Structure formats: structure tokens, C-alpha cells
Short mmCIF file of N, CA, C and O in Angstrom, two decimals:
data_model
loop_
_atom_site.label_atom_id
_atom_site.label_comp_id
_atom_site.label_asym_id
_atom_site.label_seq_id
_atom_site.Cartn_x
_atom_site.Cartn_y
_atom_site.Cartn_z
N MET O 1 49.97 50.86 45.84
CA MET O 1 50.33 52.22 46.17
C MET O 1 49.07 53.10 46.03
O MET O 1 48.38 53.03 45.03
N SER O 2 48.79 53.93 47.05
CA SER O 2 47.61 54.79 47.00
C SER O 2 47.82 55.95 46.04
O SER O 2 48.95 56.24 45.62
N ASP O 3 46.72 56.63 45.70
CA ASP O 3 46.81 57.80 44.80
C ASP O 3 47.72 58.87 45.39
O ASP O 3 48.47 59.52 44.67
N LEU O 4 47.63 59.05 46.71
CA LEU O 4 48.47 60.05 47.37
C LEU O 4 49.94 59.68 47.24
O LEU O 4 50.77 60.53 46.93
N GLU O 5 50.27 58.41 47.43
CA GLU O 5 51.66 57.98 47.31
C GLU O 5 52.16 58.15 45.88
O GLU O 5 53.32 58.51 45.67
N VAL O 6 51.31 57.93 44.90
CA VAL O 6 51.70 58.14 43.51
C VAL O 6 51.98 59.62 43.27
O VAL O 6 52.98 59.97 42.65
N LYS O 7 51.09 60.50 43.80
CA LYS O 7 51.31 61.94 43.66
C LYS O 7 52.64 62.35 44.27
O LYS O 7 53.40 63.11 43.68
N VAL O 8 52.89 61.84 45.48
CA VAL O 8 54.12 62.20 46.19
C VAL O 8 55.35 61.70 45.44
O VAL O 8 56.33 62.40 45.29
N SER O 9 55.28 60.47 44.95
CA SER O 9 56.45 59.91 44.27
C SER O 9 56.69 60.54 42.90
O SER O 9 57.80 60.51 42.39
N ASN O 10 55.66 61.12 42.29
CA ASN O 10 55.81 61.75 40.98
C ASN O 10 56.03 63.26 41.06
O ASN O 10 56.00 63.94 40.05
N ASP O 11 56.24 63.78 42.25
CA ASP O 11 56.40 65.23 42.36
C ASP O 11 57.81 65.66 41.98
O ASP O 11 58.71 64.85 41.81
N ASP O 12 57.99 66.97 41.85
CA ASP O 12 59.27 67.50 41.39
C ASP O 12 60.08 68.14 42.52
O ASP O 12 60.92 68.98 42.28
N ARG O 13 59.82 67.71 43.75
CA ARG O 13 60.56 68.25 44.89
C ARG O 13 62.00 67.75 44.87
O ARG O 13 62.32 66.74 44.25
N HIS O 14 62.85 68.44 45.57
CA HIS O 14 64.25 68.06 45.70
C HIS O 14 64.32 66.67 46.34
O HIS O 14 63.54 66.36 47.24
N PRO O 15 65.25 65.83 45.90
CA PRO O 15 65.36 64.47 46.45
C PRO O 15 65.53 64.41 47.97
O PRO O 15 65.03 63.50 48.62
N VAL O 16 66.22 65.38 48.55
CA VAL O 16 66.40 65.40 50.00
C VAL O 16 65.05 65.62 50.69
O VAL O 16 64.74 64.97 51.68
N ILE O 17 64.25 66.51 50.13
CA ILE O 17 62.93 66.77 50.68
C ILE O 17 62.06 65.53 50.54
O ILE O 17 61.34 65.14 51.46
N LYS O 18 62.12 64.90 49.39
CA LYS O 18 61.33 63.68 49.18
C LYS O 18 61.75 62.57 50.14
O LYS O 18 60.93 61.78 50.58
N ALA O 19 63.03 62.55 50.47
CA ALA O 19 63.53 61.52 51.39
C ALA O 19 62.93 61.67 52.79
O ALA O 19 62.80 60.68 53.52
N THR O 20 62.53 62.89 53.14
CA THR O 20 61.93 63.09 54.46
C THR O 20 60.58 62.37 54.58
O THR O 20 60.12 62.11 55.69
N ASP O 21 59.97 62.04 53.44
CA ASP O 21 58.70 61.31 53.49
C ASP O 21 58.86 59.97 54.21
O ASP O 21 57.92 59.49 54.82
N ILE O 22 60.05 59.38 54.15
CA ILE O 22 60.30 58.11 54.83
C ILE O 22 60.03 58.25 56.32
O ILE O 22 59.40 57.39 56.94
N TYR O 23 60.47 59.36 56.90
CA TYR O 23 60.24 59.60 58.32
C TYR O 23 58.82 60.10 58.59
O TYR O 23 58.15 59.63 59.50
N PHE O 24 58.38 61.08 57.81
CA PHE O 24 57.13 61.78 58.12
C PHE O 24 55.87 61.02 57.73
O PHE O 24 54.82 61.24 58.31
N LYS O 25 55.94 60.15 56.74
CA LYS O 25 54.74 59.41 56.33
C LYS O 25 54.25 58.56 57.51
O LYS O 25 55.05 57.86 58.13
N PRO O 26 52.96 58.63 57.83
CA PRO O 26 52.45 57.83 58.96
C PRO O 26 52.72 56.34 58.76
O PRO O 26 52.51 55.79 57.69
N LYS O 27 53.22 55.72 59.82
CA LYS O 27 53.53 54.29 59.79
C LYS O 27 52.22 53.50 59.99
O LYS O 27 51.21 54.05 60.40
N PHE O 28 52.27 52.20 59.72
CA PHE O 28 51.06 51.38 59.78
C PHE O 28 50.38 51.45 61.14
O PHE O 28 49.16 51.45 61.23
N PHE O 29 51.14 51.56 62.22
CA PHE O 29 50.55 51.60 63.56
C PHE O 29 50.02 52.98 63.94
O PHE O 29 49.33 53.13 64.95
N GLU O 30 50.33 54.01 63.14
CA GLU O 30 49.89 55.37 63.41
C GLU O 30 48.62 55.75 62.66
O GLU O 30 47.94 56.70 63.03
N LYS O 31 48.33 55.04 61.58
CA LYS O 31 47.27 55.46 60.66
C LYS O 31 45.90 55.61 61.34
O LYS O 31 45.17 56.52 61.01
N SER O 32 45.57 54.74 62.27
CA SER O 32 44.27 54.85 62.93
C SER O 32 44.27 55.93 64.00
O SER O 32 43.22 56.44 64.36
N GLY O 33 45.44 56.27 64.50
CA GLY O 33 45.55 57.28 65.56
C GLY O 33 45.32 56.73 66.95
O GLY O 33 45.47 57.44 67.94
N ARG O 34 44.95 55.47 67.05
CA ARG O 34 44.60 54.89 68.36
C ARG O 34 45.78 54.90 69.34
O ARG O 34 45.58 55.12 70.53
N ILE O 35 46.97 54.66 68.84
CA ILE O 35 48.13 54.63 69.74
C ILE O 35 48.32 55.99 70.41
O ILE O 35 48.59 56.07 71.61
N TYR O 36 48.12 57.06 69.64
CA TYR O 36 48.28 58.40 70.20
C TYR O 36 47.12 58.75 71.12
O TYR O 36 47.32 59.42 72.14
N GLU O 37 45.92 58.31 70.77
CA GLU O 37 44.77 58.53 71.65
C GLU O 37 44.98 57.80 72.97
O GLU O 37 44.69 58.34 74.04
N TRP O 38 45.52 56.59 72.92
CA TRP O 38 45.79 55.81 74.11
C TRP O 38 46.83 56.51 74.99
O TRP O 38 46.78 56.44 76.21
N LEU O 39 47.79 57.20 74.36
CA LEU O 39 48.85 57.90 75.09
C LEU O 39 48.41 59.30 75.57
O LEU O 39 49.20 60.00 76.19
N GLY O 40 47.16 59.68 75.30
CA GLY O 40 46.62 60.92 75.85
C GLY O 40 46.74 62.16 74.98
O GLY O 40 46.70 63.28 75.48
N VAL O 41 46.85 61.97 73.66
CA VAL O 41 46.99 63.13 72.78
C VAL O 41 45.72 63.96 72.72
O VAL O 41 45.79 65.19 72.63
N LYS O 42 44.55 63.32 72.78
CA LYS O 42 43.30 64.09 72.68
C LYS O 42 43.13 65.10 73.82
O LYS O 42 42.81 66.26 73.56
N PRO O 43 43.35 64.71 75.09
CA PRO O 43 43.27 65.74 76.15
C PRO O 43 44.32 66.83 75.98
O PRO O 43 44.05 68.01 76.24
N PHE O 44 45.52 66.45 75.52
CA PHE O 44 46.56 67.45 75.27
C PHE O 44 46.13 68.40 74.18
O PHE O 44 46.33 69.62 74.28
N LYS O 45 45.52 67.86 73.12
CA LYS O 45 45.03 68.69 72.02
C LYS O 45 43.96 69.68 72.53
O LYS O 45 43.98 70.85 72.15
N LYS O 46 43.07 69.20 73.39
CA LYS O 46 42.05 70.09 73.96
C LYS O 46 42.69 71.22 74.76
O LYS O 46 42.25 72.37 74.69
N LEU O 47 43.74 70.89 75.51
CA LEU O 47 44.45 71.89 76.29
C LEU O 47 45.08 72.93 75.37
O LEU O 47 44.94 74.14 75.59
N VAL O 48 45.75 72.47 74.33
CA VAL O 48 46.41 73.38 73.39
C VAL O 48 45.37 74.25 72.67
O VAL O 48 45.54 75.47 72.57
N MET O 49 44.30 73.63 72.19
CA MET O 49 43.28 74.39 71.46
C MET O 49 42.51 75.33 72.38
O MET O 49 42.01 76.35 71.94
N GLY O 50 42.43 74.99 73.66
CA GLY O 50 41.74 75.86 74.62
C GLY O 50 42.57 77.03 75.07
O GLY O 50 42.06 77.96 75.69
N THR O 51 43.85 77.01 74.78
CA THR O 51 44.72 78.11 75.19
C THR O 51 45.28 78.83 73.96
O THR O 51 44.75 79.85 73.54
N VAL O 52 46.29 78.26 73.36
CA VAL O 52 46.95 78.88 72.20
C VAL O 52 45.98 78.94 71.01
O VAL O 52 45.91 79.95 70.31
N GLY O 53 45.25 77.85 70.78
CA GLY O 53 44.30 77.82 69.67
C GLY O 53 43.23 78.89 69.79
O GLY O 53 42.82 79.50 68.81
N LYS O 54 42.78 79.12 71.03
CA LYS O 54 41.77 80.15 71.26
C LYS O 54 42.31 81.54 70.90
O LYS O 54 41.60 82.36 70.33
N ALA O 55 43.57 81.78 71.21
CA ALA O 55 44.20 83.06 70.87
C ALA O 55 44.25 83.24 69.35
O ALA O 55 43.96 84.32 68.84
N PHE O 56 44.62 82.17 68.63
CA PHE O 56 44.65 82.24 67.17
C PHE O 56 43.26 82.45 66.60
O PHE O 56 43.07 83.19 65.65
N ARG O 57 42.26 81.78 67.17
CA ARG O 57 40.88 81.93 66.71
C ARG O 57 40.42 83.38 66.91
O ARG O 57 39.75 83.95 66.06
N TYR O 58 40.80 83.96 68.03
CA TYR O 58 40.42 85.34 68.35
C TYR O 58 40.98 86.32 67.31
O TYR O 58 40.33 87.30 66.95
N THR O 59 42.18 86.05 66.79
CA THR O 59 42.79 86.94 65.81
C THR O 59 42.30 86.67 64.38
O THR O 59 42.70 87.35 63.46
N GLY O 60 41.45 85.63 64.21
CA GLY O 60 40.91 85.30 62.90
C GLY O 60 41.81 84.40 62.07
O GLY O 60 41.55 84.17 60.89
N MET O 61 42.85 83.87 62.68
CA MET O 61 43.79 83.03 61.94
C MET O 61 43.25 81.62 61.70
O MET O 61 43.90 80.82 61.03
N ASN O 62 42.06 81.31 62.20
CA ASN O 62 41.50 79.97 62.00
C ASN O 62 40.87 79.81 60.62
O ASN O 62 40.42 78.73 60.27
N ASN O 63 40.84 80.86 59.82
CA ASN O 63 40.27 80.78 58.48
C ASN O 63 41.27 80.33 57.42
O ASN O 63 40.92 80.12 56.28
N SER O 64 42.53 80.23 57.81
CA SER O 64 43.54 79.77 56.86
C SER O 64 44.31 78.62 57.48
O SER O 64 44.30 78.43 58.68
N SER O 65 44.97 77.85 56.65
CA SER O 65 45.75 76.74 57.17
C SER O 65 46.93 77.28 57.95
O SER O 65 47.57 78.25 57.57
N GLY O 66 47.18 76.64 59.04
CA GLY O 66 48.30 77.02 59.87
C GLY O 66 48.59 75.91 60.85
O GLY O 66 48.16 74.77 60.68
N THR O 67 49.28 76.26 61.89
CA THR O 67 49.68 75.28 62.88
C THR O 67 48.50 74.67 63.61
O THR O 67 48.50 73.51 63.95
N TYR O 68 47.46 75.45 63.84
CA TYR O 68 46.36 74.99 64.68
C TYR O 68 45.06 74.73 63.93
O TYR O 68 44.15 74.15 64.49
N PHE O 69 44.96 75.16 62.68
CA PHE O 69 43.72 75.01 61.94
C PHE O 69 43.99 74.54 60.52
O PHE O 69 45.01 74.87 59.94
N VAL O 70 43.04 73.83 59.95
CA VAL O 70 43.18 73.31 58.59
C VAL O 70 42.59 74.29 57.58
O VAL O 70 42.65 74.05 56.39
N GLY O 71 42.07 75.39 58.00
CA GLY O 71 41.44 76.33 57.07
C GLY O 71 40.05 75.85 56.73
O GLY O 71 39.32 75.35 57.57
N LYS O 72 39.66 75.95 55.48
CA LYS O 72 38.31 75.57 55.04
C LYS O 72 38.20 74.08 54.73
O LYS O 72 37.13 73.59 54.43
N GLY O 73 39.31 73.36 54.78
CA GLY O 73 39.27 71.92 54.57
C GLY O 73 39.46 71.47 53.13
O GLY O 73 39.33 70.30 52.83
N TYR O 74 39.78 72.42 52.24
CA TYR O 74 40.05 72.04 50.86
C TYR O 74 41.36 71.27 50.80
O TYR O 74 42.19 71.38 51.70
N GLU O 75 41.58 70.56 49.71
CA GLU O 75 42.78 69.74 49.58
C GLU O 75 44.05 70.57 49.77
O GLU O 75 44.98 70.16 50.44
N LYS O 76 44.08 71.77 49.19
CA LYS O 76 45.28 72.61 49.32
C LYS O 76 45.48 73.04 50.78
O LYS O 76 46.61 73.14 51.25
N ASP O 77 44.38 73.27 51.52
CA ASP O 77 44.49 73.63 52.94
C ASP O 77 45.04 72.46 53.75
O ASP O 77 45.90 72.64 54.62
N VAL O 78 44.54 71.27 53.48
CA VAL O 78 44.98 70.08 54.20
C VAL O 78 46.44 69.79 53.88
O VAL O 78 47.24 69.45 54.76
N SER O 79 46.82 69.97 52.63
CA SER O 79 48.21 69.76 52.22
C SER O 79 49.13 70.77 52.90
O SER O 79 50.22 70.41 53.37
N ALA O 80 48.72 72.02 52.98
CA ALA O 80 49.51 73.05 53.66
C ALA O 80 49.63 72.73 55.15
O ALA O 80 50.70 72.88 55.75
N TYR O 81 48.53 72.26 55.74
CA TYR O 81 48.54 71.88 57.15
C TYR O 81 49.52 70.73 57.39
O TYR O 81 50.28 70.74 58.36
N GLU O 82 49.52 69.75 56.49
CA GLU O 82 50.42 68.60 56.62
C GLU O 82 51.87 69.06 56.58
O GLU O 82 52.70 68.61 57.36
N THR O 83 52.18 70.00 55.71
CA THR O 83 53.54 70.54 55.62
C THR O 83 53.92 71.26 56.91
O THR O 83 55.03 71.09 57.42
N LEU O 84 53.00 72.05 57.46
CA LEU O 84 53.28 72.76 58.71
C LEU O 84 53.43 71.79 59.88
O LEU O 84 54.22 72.04 60.80
N ALA O 85 52.70 70.67 59.85
CA ALA O 85 52.85 69.66 60.89
C ALA O 85 54.27 69.07 60.84
O ALA O 85 54.87 68.80 61.88
N ARG O 86 54.80 68.91 59.64
CA ARG O 86 56.19 68.43 59.50
C ARG O 86 57.16 69.43 60.12
O ARG O 86 58.09 69.05 60.83
N ILE O 87 56.96 70.70 59.82
CA ILE O 87 57.85 71.74 60.34
C ILE O 87 57.79 71.77 61.86
O ILE O 87 58.82 71.82 62.53
N ASN O 88 56.57 71.73 62.41
CA ASN O 88 56.42 71.75 63.87
C ASN O 88 57.09 70.55 64.52
O ASN O 88 57.73 70.68 65.56
N GLU O 89 56.92 69.40 63.90
CA GLU O 89 57.57 68.21 64.46
C GLU O 89 59.08 68.33 64.39
O GLU O 89 59.78 67.93 65.32
N ALA O 90 59.57 68.89 63.30
CA ALA O 90 61.02 69.08 63.15
C ALA O 90 61.57 70.07 64.17
O ALA O 90 62.77 70.06 64.46
N ILE O 91 60.72 70.91 64.72
CA ILE O 91 61.12 71.85 65.77
C ILE O 91 61.05 71.17 67.14
O ILE O 91 61.98 71.26 67.94
N HIS O 92 59.93 70.49 67.42
CA HIS O 92 59.72 69.93 68.75
C HIS O 92 60.59 68.72 69.05
O HIS O 92 61.01 68.52 70.20
N MET O 93 60.86 67.88 68.06
CA MET O 93 61.65 66.67 68.32
C MET O 93 63.07 67.00 68.82
O MET O 93 63.50 66.43 69.83
N PRO O 94 63.80 67.92 68.18
CA PRO O 94 65.14 68.26 68.71
C PRO O 94 65.07 68.85 70.12
O PRO O 94 65.94 68.57 70.95
N PHE O 95 64.04 69.65 70.40
CA PHE O 95 63.91 70.20 71.75
C PHE O 95 63.60 69.11 72.77
O PHE O 95 64.04 69.18 73.91
N ALA O 96 62.86 68.08 72.37
CA ALA O 96 62.62 66.94 73.26
C ALA O 96 63.94 66.23 73.56
O ALA O 96 64.20 65.85 74.70
N ILE O 97 64.76 66.08 72.53
CA ILE O 97 66.06 65.42 72.71
C ILE O 97 66.98 66.26 73.61
O ILE O 97 67.63 65.74 74.53
N LEU O 98 66.99 67.58 73.37
CA LEU O 98 67.80 68.47 74.23
C LEU O 98 67.31 68.44 75.67
O LEU O 98 68.12 68.40 76.60
N SER O 99 66.00 68.46 75.85
CA SER O 99 65.45 68.40 77.20
C SER O 99 65.79 67.07 77.86
O SER O 99 66.08 67.01 79.05
N GLY O 100 65.75 66.00 77.06
CA GLY O 100 66.12 64.68 77.58
C GLY O 100 67.57 64.64 78.03
O GLY O 100 67.90 64.05 79.07
N THR O 101 68.43 65.27 77.26
CA THR O 101 69.85 65.35 77.63
C THR O 101 70.00 66.14 78.93
O THR O 101 70.74 65.73 79.83
N GLY O 102 69.27 67.24 79.01
CA GLY O 102 69.28 68.03 80.25
C GLY O 102 68.75 67.25 81.44
O GLY O 102 69.25 67.37 82.56
N LEU O 103 67.76 66.41 81.20
CA LEU O 103 67.19 65.57 82.26
C LEU O 103 68.24 64.58 82.77
O LEU O 103 68.43 64.43 83.98
N VAL O 104 68.92 63.93 81.85
CA VAL O 104 69.96 62.95 82.23
C VAL O 104 71.06 63.65 83.03
O VAL O 104 71.50 63.15 84.08
N LEU O 105 71.50 64.81 82.58
CA LEU O 105 72.54 65.55 83.29
C LEU O 105 72.07 66.00 84.67
O LEU O 105 72.81 65.92 85.65
N SER O 106 70.82 66.46 84.75
CA SER O 106 70.28 66.90 86.03
C SER O 106 70.16 65.74 87.02
O SER O 106 70.42 65.91 88.21
N ILE O 107 69.78 64.57 86.52
CA ILE O 107 69.70 63.39 87.38
C ILE O 107 71.10 63.03 87.88
O ILE O 107 71.30 62.75 89.07
N ALA O 108 72.07 63.07 86.97
CA ALA O 108 73.45 62.73 87.33
C ALA O 108 74.01 63.68 88.38
O ALA O 108 74.76 63.29 89.27
N GLU O 109 73.62 64.96 88.29
CA GLU O 109 74.10 65.97 89.23
C GLU O 109 73.25 66.05 90.49
O GLU O 109 73.61 66.73 91.44
N GLY O 110 72.09 65.42 90.48
CA GLY O 110 71.18 65.51 91.62
C GLY O 110 70.49 66.86 91.72
O GLY O 110 70.06 67.28 92.79
N ASN O 111 70.37 67.55 90.61
CA ASN O 111 69.76 68.87 90.55
C ASN O 111 68.24 68.72 90.44
O ASN O 111 67.70 68.49 89.36
N LYS O 112 67.54 68.87 91.58
CA LYS O 112 66.10 68.63 91.61
C LYS O 112 65.31 69.61 90.74
O LYS O 112 64.38 69.21 90.04
N SER O 113 65.66 70.88 90.78
CA SER O 113 64.92 71.85 89.95
C SER O 113 65.21 71.60 88.47
O SER O 113 64.33 71.77 87.62
N GLY O 114 66.43 71.19 88.15
CA GLY O 114 66.77 70.84 86.77
C GLY O 114 66.00 69.62 86.29
O GLY O 114 65.57 69.56 85.15
N ILE O 115 65.81 68.66 87.19
CA ILE O 115 65.05 67.46 86.86
C ILE O 115 63.61 67.82 86.54
O ILE O 115 63.05 67.37 85.54
N ILE O 116 63.03 68.69 87.36
CA ILE O 116 61.64 69.11 87.13
C ILE O 116 61.51 69.88 85.82
O ILE O 116 60.65 69.59 85.00
N GLY O 117 62.39 70.86 85.62
CA GLY O 117 62.34 71.67 84.39
C GLY O 117 62.55 70.85 83.14
O GLY O 117 61.81 70.98 82.15
N ALA O 118 63.54 69.97 83.17
CA ALA O 118 63.83 69.15 82.00
C ALA O 118 62.71 68.14 81.75
O ALA O 118 62.37 67.86 80.60
N SER O 119 62.12 67.62 82.82
CA SER O 119 60.99 66.68 82.67
C SER O 119 59.81 67.36 81.98
O SER O 119 59.18 66.77 81.09
N VAL O 120 59.53 68.58 82.38
CA VAL O 120 58.46 69.34 81.74
C VAL O 120 58.80 69.56 80.27
O VAL O 120 57.95 69.39 79.39
N GLY O 121 60.03 69.91 79.98
CA GLY O 121 60.47 70.11 78.59
C GLY O 121 60.33 68.86 77.76
O GLY O 121 59.85 68.90 76.62
N VAL O 122 60.73 67.72 78.32
CA VAL O 122 60.61 66.45 77.59
C VAL O 122 59.15 66.15 77.31
O VAL O 122 58.76 65.86 76.18
N LEU O 123 58.32 66.19 78.36
CA LEU O 123 56.89 65.85 78.19
C LEU O 123 56.20 66.78 77.21
O LEU O 123 55.45 66.34 76.33
N LEU O 124 56.42 68.07 77.36
CA LEU O 124 55.77 69.05 76.49
C LEU O 124 56.16 68.82 75.03
O LEU O 124 55.29 68.76 74.15
N ASN O 125 57.43 68.65 74.76
CA ASN O 125 57.88 68.49 73.38
C ASN O 125 57.53 67.13 72.81
O ASN O 125 57.22 67.02 71.62
N ILE O 126 57.54 66.08 73.62
CA ILE O 126 57.12 64.76 73.15
C ILE O 126 55.63 64.80 72.80
O ILE O 126 55.22 64.27 71.75
N TYR O 127 54.82 65.42 73.65
CA TYR O 127 53.39 65.48 73.35
C TYR O 127 53.11 66.36 72.13
O TYR O 127 52.23 66.05 71.34
N CYS O 128 53.85 67.44 71.96
CA CYS O 128 53.69 68.25 70.75
C CYS O 128 54.05 67.44 69.51
O CYS O 128 53.36 67.51 68.48
N THR O 129 55.11 66.65 69.60
CA THR O 129 55.52 65.79 68.48
C THR O 129 54.45 64.75 68.19
O THR O 129 54.08 64.53 67.03
N MET O 130 53.94 64.10 69.23
CA MET O 130 52.90 63.09 69.03
C MET O 130 51.64 63.71 68.43
O MET O 130 51.01 63.11 67.56
N LEU O 131 51.31 64.93 68.86
CA LEU O 131 50.13 65.61 68.32
C LEU O 131 50.32 65.90 66.83
O LEU O 131 49.38 65.72 66.03
N GLN O 132 51.51 66.30 66.42
CA GLN O 132 51.77 66.54 65.00
C GLN O 132 51.64 65.25 64.20
O GLN O 132 51.07 65.24 63.11
N ARG O 133 52.16 64.16 64.72
CA ARG O 133 52.07 62.87 64.02
C ARG O 133 50.62 62.39 63.95
O ARG O 133 50.18 61.86 62.94
N TYR O 134 49.88 62.59 65.02
CA TYR O 134 48.46 62.22 65.06
C TYR O 134 47.67 63.02 64.01
O TYR O 134 46.91 62.46 63.23
N ASN O 135 47.91 64.33 63.99
CA ASN O 135 47.20 65.19 63.03
C ASN O 135 47.62 64.92 61.59
O ASN O 135 46.81 64.98 60.68
N ARG O 136 48.91 64.60 61.40
CA ARG O 136 49.37 64.32 60.04
C ARG O 136 48.72 63.04 59.51
O ARG O 136 48.32 62.97 58.35
N ALA O 137 48.55 62.03 60.36
CA ALA O 137 47.87 60.80 59.93
C ALA O 137 46.43 61.11 59.53
O ALA O 137 45.93 60.58 58.53
N ARG O 138 45.78 62.01 60.26
CA ARG O 138 44.42 62.42 59.91
C ARG O 138 44.42 63.19 58.59
O ARG O 138 43.53 63.00 57.75
N ALA O 139 45.42 64.04 58.37
CA ALA O 139 45.52 64.80 57.12
C ALA O 139 45.73 63.85 55.94
O ALA O 139 45.14 64.04 54.88
N TYR O 140 46.57 62.84 56.12
CA TYR O 140 46.80 61.86 55.05
C TYR O 140 45.50 61.16 54.67
O TYR O 140 45.25 60.92 53.49
N LYS O 141 44.68 60.82 55.66
CA LYS O 141 43.39 60.18 55.36
C LYS O 141 42.53 61.07 54.48
O LYS O 141 41.91 60.62 53.53
N ILE O 142 42.51 62.36 54.80
CA ILE O 142 41.72 63.32 54.03
C ILE O 142 42.29 63.44 52.61
O ILE O 142 41.56 63.41 51.63
N LEU O 143 43.61 63.55 52.50
CA LEU O 143 44.24 63.69 51.19
C LEU O 143 44.05 62.43 50.34
O LEU O 143 43.90 62.53 49.12
N GLU O 144 44.05 61.27 50.97
CA GLU O 144 43.83 60.03 50.22
C GLU O 144 42.42 59.95 49.67
O GLU O 144 42.16 59.29 48.67
N LYS O 145 41.48 60.65 50.33
CA LYS O 145 40.09 60.70 49.83
C LYS O 145 39.92 61.80 48.79
O LYS O 145 38.81 62.07 48.35
N GLY O 146 40.98 62.48 48.44
CA GLY O 146 40.90 63.55 47.44
C GLY O 146 40.53 64.88 48.05
O GLY O 146 39.98 65.75 47.38
N GLY O 147 40.83 65.06 49.33
CA GLY O 147 40.58 66.34 49.99
C GLY O 147 39.22 66.44 50.63
O GLY O 147 38.86 67.48 51.16
N GLU O 148 38.43 65.36 50.64
CA GLU O 148 37.11 65.41 51.26
C GLU O 148 37.21 64.98 52.70
O GLU O 148 37.84 63.99 53.02
N ARG O 149 36.58 65.75 53.58
CA ARG O 149 36.58 65.40 55.01
C ARG O 149 35.61 64.31 55.28
O ARG O 149 34.62 64.10 54.71
#
């Protein structure tokens, strides 16, 4: 068990919250990030950072941990970023499922505009989810090193 896993297992969080670690902890095939890179997460990340991220940078929000930035890179910043990645994933995954349901219904009805809209919703939310998982695996690597980049 790594030092990070010992810290997590010895924390005083509510058991339900701790149980979410089973889902959110990067799996063995995610740790390197290669699967997400192969699926195109890096170009998607560039697109997001070139649009929404640029707006956040303009407002000065890149100096603190948040959805798009890790802050100064200290352990507490990386930990806060990891928590926000969980929240973002918990938002995007249900929307991906809802969009997928809409896609299936639109296909069944033959609704072409619904198919296009739902397809965009599925892709956008799946890629946002994959980006959060990719970034969380990177955050775990940093936290396992004791907060050093």
C-alpha cells in the first residue's frame, strides 16, 4: 500500500465519502494516462484550455486550485484539484448518460437533429469525464511523491 493510500485509509471522512475512492481512485490501466492519450484527451485538453481555461487565466483564477488549474502545485493545491476533478466527473458522467438516453430515443424516433444534438452531448461529456480521470491520475502521481511535481 502506498503512502497516499495509507493517508486515505486513515482519514476521518464519512464512510460513504471514503467508499467513493473505490470508483475515483485511478485503476491500473489509467495510471500511466496512455489509454486516455490514445483516445484523444490531450487535443481535447488543449481545446478546453485554449477557450474556457484562457478565460479563467484572464480573470486571475489560475493562481489557485480549481477546475482548470492546480494553483502553485503544493500538496494542498493538488489535493484540492483532485477533489474538484471528482466533483466535475460526478457532474459530467450523469449528463453523458442522459445524453446517451436521448441519443437512443432520437435514433428510435428517427429524429436527425436529436441524434446530432445528443451525439454532441455524449461526446462532450464523455471527453470531459475522461479528462477528469486523466488529470486525477496525474494528481495521484504528484501526491504519491509527497506533493512534488
